[in-house]
CSV table of C-alpha atoms and ligand atoms in Angstrom, one decimal:
chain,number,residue,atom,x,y,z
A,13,UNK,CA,-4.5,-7.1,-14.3
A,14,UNK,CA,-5.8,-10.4,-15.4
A,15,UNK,CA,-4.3,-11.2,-18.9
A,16,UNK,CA,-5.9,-11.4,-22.0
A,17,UNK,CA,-7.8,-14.6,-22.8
A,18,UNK,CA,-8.1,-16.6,-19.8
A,19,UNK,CA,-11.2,-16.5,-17.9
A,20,UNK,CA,-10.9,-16.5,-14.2
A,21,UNK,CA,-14.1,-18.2,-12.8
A,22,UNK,CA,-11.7,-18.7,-9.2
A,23,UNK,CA,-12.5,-15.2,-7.4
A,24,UNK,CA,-13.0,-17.7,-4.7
A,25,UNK,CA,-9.7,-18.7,-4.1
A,26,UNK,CA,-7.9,-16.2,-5.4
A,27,UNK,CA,-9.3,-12.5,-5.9
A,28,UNK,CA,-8.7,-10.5,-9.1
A,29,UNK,CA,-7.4,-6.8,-7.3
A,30,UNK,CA,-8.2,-3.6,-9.2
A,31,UNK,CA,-5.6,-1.7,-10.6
A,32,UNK,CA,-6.9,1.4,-8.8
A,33,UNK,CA,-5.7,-0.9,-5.7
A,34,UNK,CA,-2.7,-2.2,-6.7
A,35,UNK,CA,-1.7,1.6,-7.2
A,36,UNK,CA,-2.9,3.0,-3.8
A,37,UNK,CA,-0.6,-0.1,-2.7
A,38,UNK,CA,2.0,1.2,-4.8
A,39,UNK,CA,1.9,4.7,-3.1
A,40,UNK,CA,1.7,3.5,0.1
A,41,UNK,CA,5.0,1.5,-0.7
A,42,UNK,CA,6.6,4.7,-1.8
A,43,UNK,CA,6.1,7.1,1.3
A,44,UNK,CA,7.3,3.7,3.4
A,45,UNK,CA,10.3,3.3,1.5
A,46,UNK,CA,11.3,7.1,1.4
A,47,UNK,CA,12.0,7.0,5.1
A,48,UNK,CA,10.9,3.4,6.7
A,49,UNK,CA,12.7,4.6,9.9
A,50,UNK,CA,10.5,7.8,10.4
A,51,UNK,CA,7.2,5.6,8.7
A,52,UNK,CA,7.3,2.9,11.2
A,53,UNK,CA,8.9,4.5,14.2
A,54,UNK,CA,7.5,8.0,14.1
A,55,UNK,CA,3.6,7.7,13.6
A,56,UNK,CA,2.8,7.6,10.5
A,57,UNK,CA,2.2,3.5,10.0
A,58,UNK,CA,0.1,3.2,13.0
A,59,UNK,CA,-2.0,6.5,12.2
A,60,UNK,CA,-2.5,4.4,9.0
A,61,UNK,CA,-3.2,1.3,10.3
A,62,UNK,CA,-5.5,2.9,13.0
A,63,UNK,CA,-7.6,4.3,9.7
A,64,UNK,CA,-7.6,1.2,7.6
A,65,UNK,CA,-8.9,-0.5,10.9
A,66,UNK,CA,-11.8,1.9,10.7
A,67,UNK,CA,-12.8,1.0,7.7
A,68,UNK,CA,-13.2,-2.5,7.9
A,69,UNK,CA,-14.9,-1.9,11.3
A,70,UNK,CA,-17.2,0.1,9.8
A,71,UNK,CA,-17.4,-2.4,6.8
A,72,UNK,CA,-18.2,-5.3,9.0
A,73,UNK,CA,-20.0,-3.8,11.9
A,74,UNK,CA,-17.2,-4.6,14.8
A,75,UNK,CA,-15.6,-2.1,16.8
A,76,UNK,CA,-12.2,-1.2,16.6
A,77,UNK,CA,-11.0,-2.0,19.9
A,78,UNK,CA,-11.5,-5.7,18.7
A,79,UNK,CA,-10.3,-5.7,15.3
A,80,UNK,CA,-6.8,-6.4,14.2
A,81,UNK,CA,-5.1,-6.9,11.4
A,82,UNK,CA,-3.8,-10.7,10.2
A,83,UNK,CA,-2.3,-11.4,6.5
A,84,UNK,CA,-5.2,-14.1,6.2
A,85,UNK,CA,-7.9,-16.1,7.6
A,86,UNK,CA,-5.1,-18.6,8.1
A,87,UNK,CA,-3.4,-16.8,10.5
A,88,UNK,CA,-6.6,-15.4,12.3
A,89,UNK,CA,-7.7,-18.8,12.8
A,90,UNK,CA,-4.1,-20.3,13.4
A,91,UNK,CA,-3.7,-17.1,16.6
A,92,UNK,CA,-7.3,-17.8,18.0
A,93,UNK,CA,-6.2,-21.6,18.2
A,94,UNK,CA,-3.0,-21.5,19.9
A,95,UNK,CA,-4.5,-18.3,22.5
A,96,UNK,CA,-7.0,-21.3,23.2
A,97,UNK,CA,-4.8,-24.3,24.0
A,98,UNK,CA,-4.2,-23.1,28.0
A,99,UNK,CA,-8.1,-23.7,28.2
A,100,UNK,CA,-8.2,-27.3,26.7
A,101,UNK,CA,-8.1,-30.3,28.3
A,102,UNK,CA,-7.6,-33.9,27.9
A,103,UNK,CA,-10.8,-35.4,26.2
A,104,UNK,CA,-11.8,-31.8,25.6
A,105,UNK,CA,-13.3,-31.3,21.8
A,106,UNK,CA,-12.9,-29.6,19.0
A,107,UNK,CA,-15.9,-29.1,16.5
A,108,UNK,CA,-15.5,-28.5,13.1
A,109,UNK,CA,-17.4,-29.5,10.3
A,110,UNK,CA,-16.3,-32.1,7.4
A,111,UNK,CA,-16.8,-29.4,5.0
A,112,UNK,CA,-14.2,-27.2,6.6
A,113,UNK,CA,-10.8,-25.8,4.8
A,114,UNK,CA,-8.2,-28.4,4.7
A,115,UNK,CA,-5.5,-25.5,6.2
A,116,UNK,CA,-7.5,-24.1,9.5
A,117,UNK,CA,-8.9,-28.1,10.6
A,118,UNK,CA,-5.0,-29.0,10.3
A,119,UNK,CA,-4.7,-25.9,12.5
A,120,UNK,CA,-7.4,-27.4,14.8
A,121,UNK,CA,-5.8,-30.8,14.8
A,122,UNK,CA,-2.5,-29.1,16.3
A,123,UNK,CA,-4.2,-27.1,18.7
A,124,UNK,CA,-6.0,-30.4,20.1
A,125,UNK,CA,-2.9,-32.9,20.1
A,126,UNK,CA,-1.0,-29.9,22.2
A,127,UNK,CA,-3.3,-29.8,24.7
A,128,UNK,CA,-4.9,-33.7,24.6
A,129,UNK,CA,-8.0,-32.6,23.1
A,130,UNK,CA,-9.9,-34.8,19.9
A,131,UNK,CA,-11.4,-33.0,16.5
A,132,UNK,CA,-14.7,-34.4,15.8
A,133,UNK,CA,-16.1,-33.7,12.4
A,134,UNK,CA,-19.4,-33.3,12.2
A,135,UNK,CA,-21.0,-35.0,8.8
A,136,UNK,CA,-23.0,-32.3,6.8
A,137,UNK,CA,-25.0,-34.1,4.0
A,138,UNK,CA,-23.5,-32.9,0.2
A,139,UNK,CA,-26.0,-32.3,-1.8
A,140,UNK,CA,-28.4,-31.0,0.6
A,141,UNK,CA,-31.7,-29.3,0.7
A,142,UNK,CA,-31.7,-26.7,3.7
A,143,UNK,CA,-29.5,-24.5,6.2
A,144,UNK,CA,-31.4,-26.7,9.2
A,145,UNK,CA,-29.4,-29.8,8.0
A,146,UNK,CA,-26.3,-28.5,8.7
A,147,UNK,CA,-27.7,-26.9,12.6
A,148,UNK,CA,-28.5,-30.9,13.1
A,149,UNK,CA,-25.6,-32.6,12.2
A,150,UNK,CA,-23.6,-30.1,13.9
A,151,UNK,CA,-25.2,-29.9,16.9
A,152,UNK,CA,-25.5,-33.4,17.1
A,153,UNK,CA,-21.6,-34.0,17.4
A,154,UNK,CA,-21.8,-31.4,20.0
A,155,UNK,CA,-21.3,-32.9,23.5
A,156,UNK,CA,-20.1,-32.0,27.1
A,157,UNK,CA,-16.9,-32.0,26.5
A,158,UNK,CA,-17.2,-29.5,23.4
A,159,UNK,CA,-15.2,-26.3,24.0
A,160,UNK,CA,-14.9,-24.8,20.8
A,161,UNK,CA,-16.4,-24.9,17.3
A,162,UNK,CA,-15.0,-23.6,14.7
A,163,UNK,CA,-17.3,-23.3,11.4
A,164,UNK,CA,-16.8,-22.0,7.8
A,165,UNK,CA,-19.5,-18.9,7.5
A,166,UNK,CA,-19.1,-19.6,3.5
A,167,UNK,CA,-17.4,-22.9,2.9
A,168,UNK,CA,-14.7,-23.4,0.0
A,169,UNK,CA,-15.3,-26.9,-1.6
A,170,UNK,CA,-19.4,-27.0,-1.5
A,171,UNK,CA,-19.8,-23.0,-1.9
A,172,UNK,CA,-22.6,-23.1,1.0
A,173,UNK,CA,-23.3,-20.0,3.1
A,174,UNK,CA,-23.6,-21.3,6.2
A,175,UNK,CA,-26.4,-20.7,8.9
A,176,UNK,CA,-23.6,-19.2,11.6
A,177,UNK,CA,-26.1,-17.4,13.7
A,178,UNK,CA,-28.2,-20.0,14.7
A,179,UNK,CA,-25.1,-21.8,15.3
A,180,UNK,CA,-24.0,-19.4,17.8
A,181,UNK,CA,-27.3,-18.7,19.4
A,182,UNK,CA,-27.8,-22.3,20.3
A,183,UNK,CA,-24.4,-22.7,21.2
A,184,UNK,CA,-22.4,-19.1,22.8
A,185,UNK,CA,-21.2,-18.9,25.6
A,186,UNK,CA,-21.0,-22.4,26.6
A,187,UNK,CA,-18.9,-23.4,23.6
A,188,UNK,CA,-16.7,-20.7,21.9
A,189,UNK,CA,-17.6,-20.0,18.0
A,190,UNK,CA,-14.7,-19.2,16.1
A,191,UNK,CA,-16.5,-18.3,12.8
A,192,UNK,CA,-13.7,-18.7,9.5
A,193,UNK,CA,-15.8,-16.1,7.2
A,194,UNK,CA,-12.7,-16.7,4.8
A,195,UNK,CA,-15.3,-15.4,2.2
A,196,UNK,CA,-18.4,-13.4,3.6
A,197,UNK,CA,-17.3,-9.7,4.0
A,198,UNK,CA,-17.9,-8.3,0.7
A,199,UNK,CA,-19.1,-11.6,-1.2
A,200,UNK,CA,-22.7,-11.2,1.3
A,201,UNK,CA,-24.4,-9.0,3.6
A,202,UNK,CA,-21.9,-9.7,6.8
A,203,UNK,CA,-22.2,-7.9,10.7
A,204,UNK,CA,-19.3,-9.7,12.9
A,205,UNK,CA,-20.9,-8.2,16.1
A,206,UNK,CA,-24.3,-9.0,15.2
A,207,UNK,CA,-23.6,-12.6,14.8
A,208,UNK,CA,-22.5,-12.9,18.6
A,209,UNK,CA,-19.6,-15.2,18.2
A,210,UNK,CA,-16.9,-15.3,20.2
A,211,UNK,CA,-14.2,-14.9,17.2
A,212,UNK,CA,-14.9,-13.9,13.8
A,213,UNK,CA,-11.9,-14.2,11.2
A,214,UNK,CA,-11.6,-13.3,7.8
A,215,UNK,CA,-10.4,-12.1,4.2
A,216,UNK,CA,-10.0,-8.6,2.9
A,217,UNK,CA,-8.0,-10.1,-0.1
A,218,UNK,CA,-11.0,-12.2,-1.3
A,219,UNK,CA,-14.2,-10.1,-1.7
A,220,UNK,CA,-13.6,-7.0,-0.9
A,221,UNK,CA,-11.0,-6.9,-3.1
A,222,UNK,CA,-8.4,-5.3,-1.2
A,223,UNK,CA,-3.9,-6.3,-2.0
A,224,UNK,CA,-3.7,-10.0,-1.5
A,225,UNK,CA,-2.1,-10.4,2.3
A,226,UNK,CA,-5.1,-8.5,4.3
A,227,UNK,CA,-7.5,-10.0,6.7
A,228,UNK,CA,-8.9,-9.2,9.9
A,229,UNK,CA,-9.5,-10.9,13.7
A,230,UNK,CA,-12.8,-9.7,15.5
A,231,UNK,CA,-13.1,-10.8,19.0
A,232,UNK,CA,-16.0,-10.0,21.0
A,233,UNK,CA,-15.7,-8.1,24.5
A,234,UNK,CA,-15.7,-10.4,26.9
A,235,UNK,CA,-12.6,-12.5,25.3
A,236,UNK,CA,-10.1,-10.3,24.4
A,237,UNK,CA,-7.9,-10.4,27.5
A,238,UNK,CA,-6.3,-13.8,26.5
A,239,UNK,CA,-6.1,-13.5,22.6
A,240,UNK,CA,-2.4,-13.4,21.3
A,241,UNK,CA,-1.2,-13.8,17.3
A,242,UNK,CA,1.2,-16.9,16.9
A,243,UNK,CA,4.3,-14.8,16.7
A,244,UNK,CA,5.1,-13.1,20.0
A,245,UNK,CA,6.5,-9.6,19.3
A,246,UNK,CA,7.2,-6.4,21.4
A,247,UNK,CA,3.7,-6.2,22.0
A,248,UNK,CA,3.8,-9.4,24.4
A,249,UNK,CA,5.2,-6.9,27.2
A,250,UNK,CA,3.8,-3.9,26.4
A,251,UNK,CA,7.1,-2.8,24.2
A,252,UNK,CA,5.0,-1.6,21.3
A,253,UNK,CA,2.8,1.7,22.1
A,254,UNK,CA,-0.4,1.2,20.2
A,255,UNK,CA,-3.3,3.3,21.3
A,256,UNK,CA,-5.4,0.5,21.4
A,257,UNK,CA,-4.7,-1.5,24.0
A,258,UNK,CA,-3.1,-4.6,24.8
A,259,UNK,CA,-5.1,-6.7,21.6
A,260,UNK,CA,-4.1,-4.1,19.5
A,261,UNK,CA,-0.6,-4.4,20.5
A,262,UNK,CA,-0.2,-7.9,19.7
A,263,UNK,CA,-1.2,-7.7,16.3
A,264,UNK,CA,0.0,-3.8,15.2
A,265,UNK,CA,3.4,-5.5,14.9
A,266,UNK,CA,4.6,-9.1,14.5
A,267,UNK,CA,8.1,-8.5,13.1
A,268,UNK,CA,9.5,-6.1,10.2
A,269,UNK,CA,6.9,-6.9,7.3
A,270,UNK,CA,5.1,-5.1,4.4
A,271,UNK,CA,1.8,-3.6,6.0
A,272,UNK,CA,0.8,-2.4,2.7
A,273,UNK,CA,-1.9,-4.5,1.8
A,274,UNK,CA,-3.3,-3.7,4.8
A,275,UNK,CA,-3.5,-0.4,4.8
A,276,UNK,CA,-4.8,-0.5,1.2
A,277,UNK,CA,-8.6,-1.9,2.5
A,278,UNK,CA,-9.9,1.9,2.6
A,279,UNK,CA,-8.9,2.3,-1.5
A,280,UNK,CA,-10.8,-1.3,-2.1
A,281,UNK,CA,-14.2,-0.8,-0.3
A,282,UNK,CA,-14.3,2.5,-2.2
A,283,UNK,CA,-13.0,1.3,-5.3
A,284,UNK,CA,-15.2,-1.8,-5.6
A,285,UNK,CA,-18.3,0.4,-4.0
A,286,UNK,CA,-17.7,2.8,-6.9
A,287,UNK,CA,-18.3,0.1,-9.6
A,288,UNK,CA,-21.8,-0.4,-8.7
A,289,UNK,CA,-24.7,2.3,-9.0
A,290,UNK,CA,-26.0,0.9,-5.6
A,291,UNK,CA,-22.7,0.6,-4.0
A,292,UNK,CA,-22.3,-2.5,-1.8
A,293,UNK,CA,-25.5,-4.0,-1.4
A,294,UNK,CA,-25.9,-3.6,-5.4
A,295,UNK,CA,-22.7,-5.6,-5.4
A,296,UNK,CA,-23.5,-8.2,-3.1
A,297,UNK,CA,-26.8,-8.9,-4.9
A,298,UNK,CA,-25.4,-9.2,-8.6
A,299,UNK,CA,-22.8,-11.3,-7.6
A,300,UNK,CA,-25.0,-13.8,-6.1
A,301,UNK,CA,-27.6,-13.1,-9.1
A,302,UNK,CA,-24.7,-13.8,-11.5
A,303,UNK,CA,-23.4,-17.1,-9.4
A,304,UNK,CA,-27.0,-18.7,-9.5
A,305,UNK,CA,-27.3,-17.7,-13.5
A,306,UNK,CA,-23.9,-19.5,-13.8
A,307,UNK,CA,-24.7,-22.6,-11.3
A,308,UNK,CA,-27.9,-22.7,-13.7
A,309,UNK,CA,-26.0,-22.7,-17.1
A,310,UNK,CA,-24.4,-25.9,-15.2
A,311,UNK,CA,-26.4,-27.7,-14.3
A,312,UNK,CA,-28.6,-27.6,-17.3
A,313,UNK,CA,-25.6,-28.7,-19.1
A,314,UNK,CA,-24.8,-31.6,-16.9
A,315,UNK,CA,-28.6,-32.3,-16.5
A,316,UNK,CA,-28.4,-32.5,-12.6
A,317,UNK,CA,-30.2,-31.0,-9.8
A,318,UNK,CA,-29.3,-28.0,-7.6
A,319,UNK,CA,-27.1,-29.8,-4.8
A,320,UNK,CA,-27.9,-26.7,-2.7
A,321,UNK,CA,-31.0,-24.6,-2.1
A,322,UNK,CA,-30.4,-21.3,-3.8
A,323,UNK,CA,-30.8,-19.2,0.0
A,324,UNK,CA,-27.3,-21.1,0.3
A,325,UNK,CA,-25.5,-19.6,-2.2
A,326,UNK,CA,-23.5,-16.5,-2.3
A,327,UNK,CA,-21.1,-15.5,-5.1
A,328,UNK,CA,-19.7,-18.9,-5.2
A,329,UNK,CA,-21.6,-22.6,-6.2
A,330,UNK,CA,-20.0,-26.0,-6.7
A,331,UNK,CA,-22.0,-28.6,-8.8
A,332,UNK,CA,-20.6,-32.4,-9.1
A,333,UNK,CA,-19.1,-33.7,-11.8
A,334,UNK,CA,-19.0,-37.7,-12.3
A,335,UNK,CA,-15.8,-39.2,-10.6
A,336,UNK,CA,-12.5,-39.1,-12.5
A,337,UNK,CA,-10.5,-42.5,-14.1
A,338,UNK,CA,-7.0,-41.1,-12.1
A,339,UNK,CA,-5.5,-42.5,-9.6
A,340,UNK,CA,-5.7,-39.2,-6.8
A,341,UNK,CA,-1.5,-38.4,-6.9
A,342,UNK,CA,-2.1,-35.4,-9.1
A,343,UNK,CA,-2.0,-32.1,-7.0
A,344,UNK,CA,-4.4,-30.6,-9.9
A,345,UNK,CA,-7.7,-32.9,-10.9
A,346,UNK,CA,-7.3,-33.6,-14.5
A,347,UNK,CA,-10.5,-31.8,-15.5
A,348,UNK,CA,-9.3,-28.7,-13.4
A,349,UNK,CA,-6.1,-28.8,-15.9
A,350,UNK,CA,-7.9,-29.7,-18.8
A,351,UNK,CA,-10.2,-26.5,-18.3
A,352,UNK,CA,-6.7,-24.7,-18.0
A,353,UNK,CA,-4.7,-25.9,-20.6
A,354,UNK,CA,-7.1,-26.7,-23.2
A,355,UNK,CA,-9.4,-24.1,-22.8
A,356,UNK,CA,-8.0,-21.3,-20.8
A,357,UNK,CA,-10.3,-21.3,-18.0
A,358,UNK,CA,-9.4,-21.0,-14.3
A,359,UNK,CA,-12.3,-23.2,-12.2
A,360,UNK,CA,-11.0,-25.4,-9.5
A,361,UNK,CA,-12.0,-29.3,-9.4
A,362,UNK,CA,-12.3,-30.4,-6.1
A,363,UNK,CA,-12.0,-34.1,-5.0
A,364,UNK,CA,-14.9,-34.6,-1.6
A,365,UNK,CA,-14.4,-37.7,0.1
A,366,UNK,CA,-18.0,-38.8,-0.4
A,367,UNK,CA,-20.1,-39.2,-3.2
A,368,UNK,CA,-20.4,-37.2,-5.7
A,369,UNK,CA,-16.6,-37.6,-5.2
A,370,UNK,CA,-15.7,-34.4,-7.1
A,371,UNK,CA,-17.4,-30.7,-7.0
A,372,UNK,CA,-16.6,-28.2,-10.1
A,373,UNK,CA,-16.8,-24.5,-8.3
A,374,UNK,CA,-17.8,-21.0,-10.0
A,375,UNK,CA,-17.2,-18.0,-8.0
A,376,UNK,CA,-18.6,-14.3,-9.8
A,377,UNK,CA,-17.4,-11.0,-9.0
A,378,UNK,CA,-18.0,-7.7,-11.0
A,379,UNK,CA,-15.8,-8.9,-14.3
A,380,UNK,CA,-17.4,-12.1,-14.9
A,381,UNK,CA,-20.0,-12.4,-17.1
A,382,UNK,CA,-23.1,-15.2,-17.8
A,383,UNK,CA,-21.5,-15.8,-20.9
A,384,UNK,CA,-18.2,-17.1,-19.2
A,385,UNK,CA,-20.1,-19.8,-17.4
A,386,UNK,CA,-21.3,-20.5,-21.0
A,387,UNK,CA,-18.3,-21.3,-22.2
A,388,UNK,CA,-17.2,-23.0,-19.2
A,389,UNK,CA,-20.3,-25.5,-19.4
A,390,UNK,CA,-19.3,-26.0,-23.0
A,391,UNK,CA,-15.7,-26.6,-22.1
A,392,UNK,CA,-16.6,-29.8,-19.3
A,393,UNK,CA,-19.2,-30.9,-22.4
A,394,UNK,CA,-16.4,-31.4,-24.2
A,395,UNK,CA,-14.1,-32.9,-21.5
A,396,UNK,CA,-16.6,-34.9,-19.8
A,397,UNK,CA,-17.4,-36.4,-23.5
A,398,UNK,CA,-20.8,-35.2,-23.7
B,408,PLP,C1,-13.2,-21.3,4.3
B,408,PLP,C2,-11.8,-20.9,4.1
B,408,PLP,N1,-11.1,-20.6,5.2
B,408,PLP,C3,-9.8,-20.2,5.0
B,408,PLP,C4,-9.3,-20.0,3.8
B,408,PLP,C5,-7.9,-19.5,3.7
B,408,PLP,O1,-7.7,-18.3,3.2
B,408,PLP,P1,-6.3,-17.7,3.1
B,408,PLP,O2,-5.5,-18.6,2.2
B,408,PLP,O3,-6.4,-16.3,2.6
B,408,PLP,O4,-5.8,-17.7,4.5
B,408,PLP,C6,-10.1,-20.2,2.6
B,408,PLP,C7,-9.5,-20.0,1.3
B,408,PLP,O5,-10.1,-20.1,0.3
B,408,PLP,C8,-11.4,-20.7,2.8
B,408,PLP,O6,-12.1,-20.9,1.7
């Protein structure tokens, strides 16, 4: 659906659905809408829902009976949070990493001043040269009184795939990982049970390309007695019947909304599947082929060195740009709006707190093209006054 003659280098934040999606969607909306009272009352949305859930269980290696539904990362991260604030304490701690998404360490900040608790940030070096920095810096804001830390499996302003499992290995059970994988299912090879952590949260609207509004909570065995999704519904008592138990309950139904992009998961995996001769794993590898081509084209153009080792990139790379002459009140970065207005070309500027002060990120997905990174190299030339 993307129109004619802008280039969308920002799969990252916001995915480009198929129109083979957007019609299953569209379908789906249909047979609600003919008789929502028999749809949601009389079987049909949770036989649905119970299917789509398969799906991305299948997709991401959990099992159902932990896997529920959320409309986005967000709100997975938002409902882990609050279900956690009974079991902090004054002084307790919060771990999150300075690299994290603005939205979910506001979330953590709540969940701490409730409760008494502190977020401490660990400092991950930007540029960096290996996954082993980011276990060091990590672990070494890690004290007694950690309880929880919460950690980007790809982050959003620095593009780095994160090294999550050793995370969790050297830190489960004794601190709880709530993993934001925002952007793994789909963008790299991704198993939510394999990885061990207590809570895995993330996108079926980025990635794997499903109807913008689908993502899903995983949440291992042993802690799903005392998870519950910010809004209370009738599952809270037991007042909605889903098969699945009392996890499933909370999450099945929060309120009278449109489950469609939900439910339109099973249409994206195959639709996206079907666009690659080696399915998945053919996907996953040309993306990330593709994002390294473009990162190169970049950085050749701005004569810099990788900020990143290339085993840290997925389908989506940031590379610095030299610091902008504006004064920091604009919502957009000026060479983020430039690239818009001037040359059609959708790449978000990111401001980072440290030096290099501000990251340019590509993200690649099955449309894009080397060429486009071409042109967007050419475009910040021209901006940047080279
Ligand atoms: C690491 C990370 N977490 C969370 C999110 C939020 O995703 P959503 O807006 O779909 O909740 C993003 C979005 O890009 C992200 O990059």
């Amino acid at each position: 659906m993307l129109e004619d003659g802008v280039l969308h280098l920002n799969h990252g934040s916001f995915g480009a659905t198929p129109t083979a999606v957007l019609e299953a969607q569209q379908r789906l909306r249909s047979r609600m809408e003919a008789n929502p009272t028999r749809y949601f009352l009389g079987g049909e949305y949770q036989r649905e829902l119970d299917s789509a859930r398969r799906a991305v269980a299948d997709f991401v290696g959990g099992d159902e009976a932990g896997l529920v539904f959320v409309n986005n990362a967000t709100s997975g991260v938002n409902a882990v949070l609050r279900s956690l604030e009974p079991i902090l304490a004054p002084g307790d701690e919060i771990v999150v990493s300075d690299h994290e998404y603005n939205a979910c360490r506001n979330a953590a900040a709540v969940s701490a001043s409730r409760s008494g608790a502190r977020v401490v940030a660990a400092r991950v070096p930007f540029p960096l040269e290996s996954p082993q920095q980011v276990v060091d810096a990590v672990l070494a804001a890690v004290t007694g009184r950690t309880r929880v830390l919460l950690i980007d499996a790809v982050t959003s302003a620095t593009g780095l795939v994160m090294p999550v499992a050793d995370l969790v290995a050297q830190l489960e059970p004794d601190v709880r990982v709530l993993v934001d994988a925002a952007h793994a299912p789909g963008m790299i090879d991704f198993d939510v049970s394999e990885l061990g952590a207590s809570y895995v949260t993330a996108n079926c609207h980025k990635w794997m390309c499903s109807a913008k509004g689908a993502g899903f909570l995983w949440v291992r065995p042993d802690r799903r007695d005392d998870v519950y999704h910010s809004v209370i519904s009738h599952g809270y008592n037991g007042g909605w019947p889903s098969g699945g138990g009392r996890l499933h309950a909370q999450f099945d139904w929060t309120g009278t909304d449109d489950p469609s992009a939900w439910l339109t998961v099973p249409a994206a995996l195959e639709a996206v599947e079907a666009m690659h001769p080696e399915g998945w794993p053919g996907v996953h590898r040309s993306i990330r082929e593709l994002c390294l081509a473009g990162r190169r084209v970049l950085l050749d153009a701005l004569e810099i060195d990788p900020p990143a080792p290339d085993d840290m990139i997925g389908a989506i790379a940031s590379v610095p740009v030299p610091p902008a002459n504006h004064s920091g009140s604009e919502i957009f970065d000026p060479l983020m709006a430039a690239l818009e207005q001037r040359h059609r070309i959708q790449a978000p500027v990111f401001t980072w707190p440290a030096p290099p002060d501000r990251l340019l990120r590509i993200s690649a997905h099955l449309y894009n093209d080397e060429s486009q990174y071409q042109r967007l190299a050419e475009a910040v030339a021209t901006e940047l006054g080279r």
